CSV table of C-alpha atoms in Angstrom, one decimal:
chain,number,residue,atom,x,y,z
A,1,UNK,CA,89.5,78.9,85.0
A,2,UNK,CA,88.5,81.7,87.2
A,3,UNK,CA,86.8,79.5,89.5
A,4,UNK,CA,89.6,77.1,89.8
A,5,UNK,CA,92.1,79.9,90.5
A,6,UNK,CA,89.7,81.3,93.3
A,7,UNK,CA,89.4,77.6,94.7
A,8,UNK,CA,93.3,77.2,95.0
A,9,UNK,CA,94.2,80.8,95.9
A,10,UNK,CA,91.6,81.4,98.6
A,11,UNK,CA,92.4,78.5,100.9
A,12,UNK,CA,96.1,79.4,100.4
A,13,UNK,CA,95.6,82.9,101.6
A,14,UNK,CA,93.5,81.8,104.6
A,15,UNK,CA,96.2,79.4,105.6
A,16,UNK,CA,99.1,82.1,105.4
A,17,UNK,CA,96.9,84.7,107.3
A,18,UNK,CA,96.1,82.1,109.9
A,19,UNK,CA,99.6,81.1,110.4
A,20,UNK,CA,100.7,84.8,110.5
A,21,UNK,CA,98.0,85.4,113.1
A,22,UNK,CA,99.3,82.5,115.2
A,23,UNK,CA,102.9,83.8,115.1
A,24,UNK,CA,101.9,87.3,116.0
A,25,UNK,CA,100.0,85.9,118.9
A,26,UNK,CA,103.2,84.3,120.0
A,27,UNK,CA,105.0,87.5,119.6
A,28,UNK,CA,102.7,89.3,121.8
A,29,UNK,CA,102.9,86.6,124.5
A,30,UNK,CA,106.7,86.9,124.3
A,31,UNK,CA,106.4,90.7,124.5
A,32,UNK,CA,104.4,90.4,127.8
A,33,UNK,CA,106.6,87.6,129.3
A,34,UNK,CA,109.9,89.4,128.5
A,35,UNK,CA,108.6,92.9,128.8
A,36,UNK,CA,110.2,94.0,125.6
A,37,UNK,CA,109.0,94.1,122.0
A,38,UNK,CA,110.4,91.7,119.6
A,39,UNK,CA,111.2,92.6,116.1
A,40,UNK,CA,108.4,91.5,113.7
A,41,UNK,CA,110.0,92.8,110.5
A,42,UNK,CA,111.3,89.4,109.0
A,43,UNK,CA,107.9,87.7,109.9
A,44,UNK,CA,106.0,90.7,108.1
A,45,UNK,CA,108.2,90.4,104.9
A,46,UNK,CA,107.5,86.6,104.9
A,47,UNK,CA,103.7,87.2,105.1
A,48,UNK,CA,103.9,90.0,102.6
A,49,UNK,CA,105.7,87.8,100.0
A,50,UNK,CA,103.4,84.8,100.6
A,51,UNK,CA,100.3,86.9,100.3
A,52,UNK,CA,101.7,88.3,97.0
A,53,UNK,CA,102.1,84.7,95.9
A,54,UNK,CA,98.6,83.7,96.9
A,55,UNK,CA,96.9,86.7,95.3
A,56,UNK,CA,99.0,86.0,92.2
A,57,UNK,CA,101.1,89.0,91.2
A,58,UNK,CA,104.5,89.0,89.3
A,59,UNK,CA,106.7,91.6,90.6
A,60,UNK,CA,109.5,93.2,88.6
A,61,UNK,CA,111.6,95.9,90.2
A,62,UNK,CA,114.3,98.2,89.0
A,63,UNK,CA,116.6,100.8,90.7
A,64,UNK,CA,118.5,100.6,93.8
A,65,UNK,CA,116.9,100.0,97.3
A,66,UNK,CA,117.5,102.7,99.7
A,67,UNK,CA,120.6,102.2,101.9
A,68,UNK,CA,119.7,103.1,105.6
A,69,UNK,CA,116.4,104.8,106.8
A,70,UNK,CA,114.6,106.8,104.3
A,71,UNK,CA,111.2,108.4,103.8
A,72,UNK,CA,109.8,106.7,100.8
A,73,UNK,CA,106.8,108.3,98.9
A,74,UNK,CA,104.8,106.2,96.3
A,75,UNK,CA,101.9,106.4,94.1
A,76,UNK,CA,98.8,104.4,95.5
A,77,UNK,CA,96.7,102.1,93.2
A,78,UNK,CA,95.5,99.3,95.5
A,79,UNK,CA,95.7,97.8,99.1
A,80,UNK,CA,97.9,95.3,97.3
A,81,UNK,CA,100.5,98.1,97.0
A,82,UNK,CA,101.4,97.2,100.9
A,83,UNK,CA,102.2,93.5,100.4
A,84,UNK,CA,104.0,94.1,97.2
A,85,UNK,CA,106.4,96.9,98.6
A,86,UNK,CA,106.5,95.3,101.8
A,87,UNK,CA,107.9,92.1,100.7
A,88,UNK,CA,110.7,93.9,98.9
A,89,UNK,CA,112.1,95.7,101.7
A,90,UNK,CA,111.9,96.4,105.5
A,91,UNK,CA,109.7,99.3,105.9
A,92,UNK,CA,106.8,100.6,108.1
A,93,UNK,CA,103.8,101.9,106.3
A,94,UNK,CA,101.4,105.0,106.9
A,95,UNK,CA,97.9,103.8,106.3
A,96,UNK,CA,94.3,105.2,106.5
A,97,UNK,CA,92.8,104.5,109.8
A,98,UNK,CA,89.9,102.3,108.0
A,99,UNK,CA,92.6,99.6,107.4
A,100,UNK,CA,93.1,99.2,111.0
A,101,UNK,CA,89.5,98.4,111.5
A,102,UNK,CA,89.6,95.5,108.8
A,103,UNK,CA,88.9,92.0,110.2
A,104,UNK,CA,92.4,90.2,111.0
A,105,UNK,CA,94.2,92.3,108.2
A,106,UNK,CA,94.0,95.4,110.5
A,107,UNK,CA,95.0,93.7,113.5
A,108,UNK,CA,98.2,92.0,111.5
A,109,UNK,CA,98.9,95.5,110.3
A,110,UNK,CA,99.3,97.0,113.7
A,111,UNK,CA,101.4,94.0,114.8
A,112,UNK,CA,103.7,94.8,111.8
A,113,UNK,CA,104.0,98.4,113.2
A,114,UNK,CA,101.8,100.2,110.7
A,115,UNK,CA,101.2,103.8,111.4
A,116,UNK,CA,97.6,105.1,110.9
A,117,UNK,CA,96.0,108.4,110.0
A,118,UNK,CA,92.5,109.5,109.9
A,119,UNK,CA,91.8,111.6,106.8
A,120,UNK,CA,90.5,115.0,107.5
A,121,UNK,CA,91.1,114.7,111.2
A,122,UNK,CA,93.9,117.3,111.6
A,123,UNK,CA,96.3,114.6,112.7
A,124,UNK,CA,98.9,115.5,110.1
A,125,UNK,CA,101.3,117.3,112.6
A,126,UNK,CA,101.0,114.4,115.1
A,127,UNK,CA,101.5,111.6,112.5
A,128,UNK,CA,104.6,113.7,111.1
A,129,UNK,CA,106.2,113.6,114.6
A,130,UNK,CA,105.5,109.8,114.7
A,131,UNK,CA,107.2,109.4,111.3
A,132,UNK,CA,110.1,111.5,112.5
A,133,UNK,CA,110.7,109.4,115.5
A,134,UNK,CA,110.5,106.2,113.5
A,135,UNK,CA,113.0,107.6,111.0
A,136,UNK,CA,115.3,108.7,113.8
A,137,UNK,CA,115.1,105.2,115.3
A,138,UNK,CA,116.6,103.9,112.1
A,139,UNK,CA,113.5,102.5,110.5
A,140,UNK,CA,112.2,103.6,106.8
A,141,UNK,CA,108.6,104.7,106.5
A,142,UNK,CA,106.6,104.6,103.4
A,143,UNK,CA,103.7,107.0,102.9
A,144,UNK,CA,101.1,107.4,100.0
A,145,UNK,CA,101.0,111.3,99.7
A,146,UNK,CA,98.0,111.2,97.1
A,147,UNK,CA,95.9,110.3,100.4
A,148,UNK,CA,93.7,107.8,98.3
A,149,UNK,CA,94.2,105.4,95.6
A,150,UNK,CA,94.1,106.2,91.8
A,151,UNK,CA,93.2,104.1,88.8
A,152,UNK,CA,96.9,103.8,88.2
A,153,UNK,CA,96.9,106.0,84.8
A,154,UNK,CA,98.5,108.8,86.3
A,155,UNK,CA,99.6,110.3,89.8
A,156,UNK,CA,97.1,112.4,91.8
A,157,UNK,CA,98.1,115.6,93.5
A,158,UNK,CA,100.4,115.2,96.7
A,159,UNK,CA,99.4,116.2,100.1
A,160,UNK,CA,102.8,117.8,101.4
A,161,UNK,CA,102.3,118.1,105.1
A,162,UNK,CA,104.1,114.9,106.0
A,163,UNK,CA,107.2,115.4,103.9
A,164,UNK,CA,108.8,117.5,106.5
A,165,UNK,CA,109.5,114.5,108.8
A,166,UNK,CA,112.4,113.5,106.4
A,167,UNK,CA,114.2,116.9,106.7
A,168,UNK,CA,113.5,116.9,110.4
A,169,UNK,CA,115.1,113.5,110.9
A,170,UNK,CA,117.9,114.2,108.3
A,171,UNK,CA,117.0,111.2,106.1
A,172,UNK,CA,116.8,110.9,102.2
A,173,UNK,CA,113.4,111.1,100.2
A,174,UNK,CA,113.2,108.2,97.8
A,175,UNK,CA,110.3,108.5,95.3
A,176,UNK,CA,108.9,105.0,94.5
A,177,UNK,CA,106.7,104.2,91.2
A,178,UNK,CA,104.4,101.2,91.1
A,179,UNK,CA,102.5,100.2,87.9
A,180,UNK,CA,99.9,97.2,87.5
A,181,UNK,CA,99.9,95.9,84.1
A,182,UNK,CA,97.9,93.2,82.3
A,183,UNK,CA,98.3,92.0,78.6
A,184,UNK,CA,100.0,95.4,77.6
A,185,UNK,CA,97.6,97.5,79.3
A,186,UNK,CA,97.2,99.1,82.7
A,187,UNK,CA,95.3,96.5,84.9
A,188,UNK,CA,91.7,97.3,85.4
A,189,UNK,CA,91.2,94.9,88.3
A,190,UNK,CA,94.1,95.7,90.6
A,191,UNK,CA,92.8,99.5,91.3
A,192,UNK,CA,90.9,99.6,94.7
A,193,UNK,CA,88.9,102.7,93.9
A,194,UNK,CA,85.4,104.3,94.3
A,195,UNK,CA,83.0,102.5,96.6
A,196,UNK,CA,84.6,99.1,96.1
A,197,UNK,CA,84.2,96.8,99.0
A,198,UNK,CA,87.6,95.0,100.1
A,199,UNK,CA,86.2,91.6,100.2
A,200,UNK,CA,84.7,92.0,96.7
A,201,UNK,CA,87.9,93.4,95.3
A,202,UNK,CA,89.9,90.5,97.1
A,203,UNK,CA,87.7,87.8,95.4
A,204,UNK,CA,88.2,89.5,91.9
A,205,UNK,CA,92.1,89.6,92.4
A,206,UNK,CA,92.2,85.9,93.5
A,207,UNK,CA,90.2,84.8,90.5
A,208,UNK,CA,91.9,86.8,87.9
A,209,UNK,CA,95.0,85.9,86.0
A,210,UNK,CA,98.2,87.3,87.7
A,211,UNK,CA,99.0,90.9,86.8
A,212,UNK,CA,102.4,92.1,86.4
A,213,UNK,CA,103.6,94.7,88.9
A,214,UNK,CA,106.4,97.3,88.2
A,215,UNK,CA,108.3,98.8,91.0
A,216,UNK,CA,110.8,101.4,90.4
A,217,UNK,CA,113.2,102.6,93.2
A,218,UNK,CA,114.4,106.1,92.2
A,219,UNK,CA,117.4,108.0,93.3
A,220,UNK,CA,116.7,110.3,96.5
A,221,UNK,CA,115.4,113.8,96.0
A,222,UNK,CA,117.4,116.4,97.8
A,223,UNK,CA,115.4,119.4,99.3
A,224,UNK,CA,116.7,122.8,98.0
A,225,UNK,CA,117.4,125.7,100.5
A,226,UNK,CA,114.3,127.4,101.2
A,227,UNK,CA,112.1,125.1,99.3
A,228,UNK,CA,108.6,124.8,100.6
A,229,UNK,CA,107.0,121.4,101.4
A,230,UNK,CA,104.6,121.8,98.5
A,231,UNK,CA,107.3,122.6,95.8
A,232,UNK,CA,109.6,119.5,97.2
A,233,UNK,CA,106.4,117.2,97.1
A,234,UNK,CA,105.8,118.4,93.6
A,235,UNK,CA,109.4,117.4,92.6
A,236,UNK,CA,108.9,114.0,93.9
A,237,UNK,CA,105.5,113.7,92.4
A,238,UNK,CA,107.3,114.5,89.0
A,239,UNK,CA,109.8,111.7,89.5
A,240,UNK,CA,107.0,109.1,90.3
A,241,UNK,CA,105.0,110.3,87.3
A,242,UNK,CA,108.1,109.7,85.0
A,243,UNK,CA,108.8,106.4,86.6
A,244,UNK,CA,105.0,105.5,86.0
A,245,UNK,CA,105.3,106.7,82.4
A,246,UNK,CA,108.4,104.7,81.8
A,247,UNK,CA,106.8,101.4,83.1
A,248,UNK,CA,103.9,102.0,80.7
A,249,UNK,CA,106.3,102.7,77.7
A,250,UNK,CA,108.4,99.8,78.5
A,251,UNK,CA,105.4,97.5,78.6
A,252,UNK,CA,104.1,99.0,75.2
A,253,UNK,CA,101.1,100.6,76.6
A,254,UNK,CA,99.1,102.3,73.9
A,255,UNK,CA,98.9,106.1,74.4
A,256,UNK,CA,101.1,106.1,77.4
A,257,UNK,CA,98.4,107.1,79.9
A,258,UNK,CA,100.6,108.2,82.5
A,259,UNK,CA,101.8,111.3,80.4
A,260,UNK,CA,98.3,112.7,80.9
A,261,UNK,CA,97.9,115.4,83.5
A,262,UNK,CA,94.4,114.4,84.6
A,263,UNK,CA,92.7,111.0,84.7
A,264,UNK,CA,89.1,111.8,85.8
A,265,UNK,CA,87.5,110.3,82.5
A,266,UNK,CA,89.9,107.3,82.6
A,267,UNK,CA,89.3,106.8,86.4
A,268,UNK,CA,85.6,106.6,85.9
A,269,UNK,CA,86.1,104.2,83.0
A,270,UNK,CA,88.2,102.0,85.1
A,271,UNK,CA,85.8,102.0,88.1
A,272,UNK,CA,83.1,100.6,85.9
A,273,UNK,CA,85.3,98.2,84.2
A,274,UNK,CA,86.6,97.0,87.6
A,275,UNK,CA,82.9,96.2,88.9
């Protein structure tokens, strides 16, 4: 069955990406001819939704989508978080710079308006200004403040420096929880962690049975007077952890792993199982 799933899904995904690349190229040509940038958001959402169907994920969402521009903060488990969340609402992502160098996927991400940040480069202040300007222009931005992916059992500590963009732009901060489940347990295939290679992980996702992805849109978190960026980001993280825990509880996950404060041992186990 794994070989059959791969045989069906991989060609479909290639077709979807090829069509998207053609459309993106036509947008570039139109931009050059008219000297204005056309809105790629509708095409991006269609591409994200189509990719999710090709990869094979069953998405369940709860909670209200934000109305108007917002800074969304989500836990981060896999590169598939982007097509999952991007297919559900119009949003621009902040992604690590390495994604921009991925063949075709990186180019398509840039065409969709993705913002990129190089970890450890001291670009946080510059990217915060980019996010603020994007929010002020009426577009929502989603960031992954853990700065890396996790095994999906809990939420890693947040880097708080970018959260000030919401206050500067006077837009709400909306926490988002995402959980991957498979047969009543956290999915051990979806996490993109450790030294895993993108193409290896993609093949495993395409060959595996479809996981269930639970997305929870939480109520906005309002900054308190005099509250530091660190304290604010910790409050947002607490909301996301609770959402992850609730998704695990509703699915009947044994032991409810999201309730733990550390996932070092579990992370090591998940890496070994995903190989």
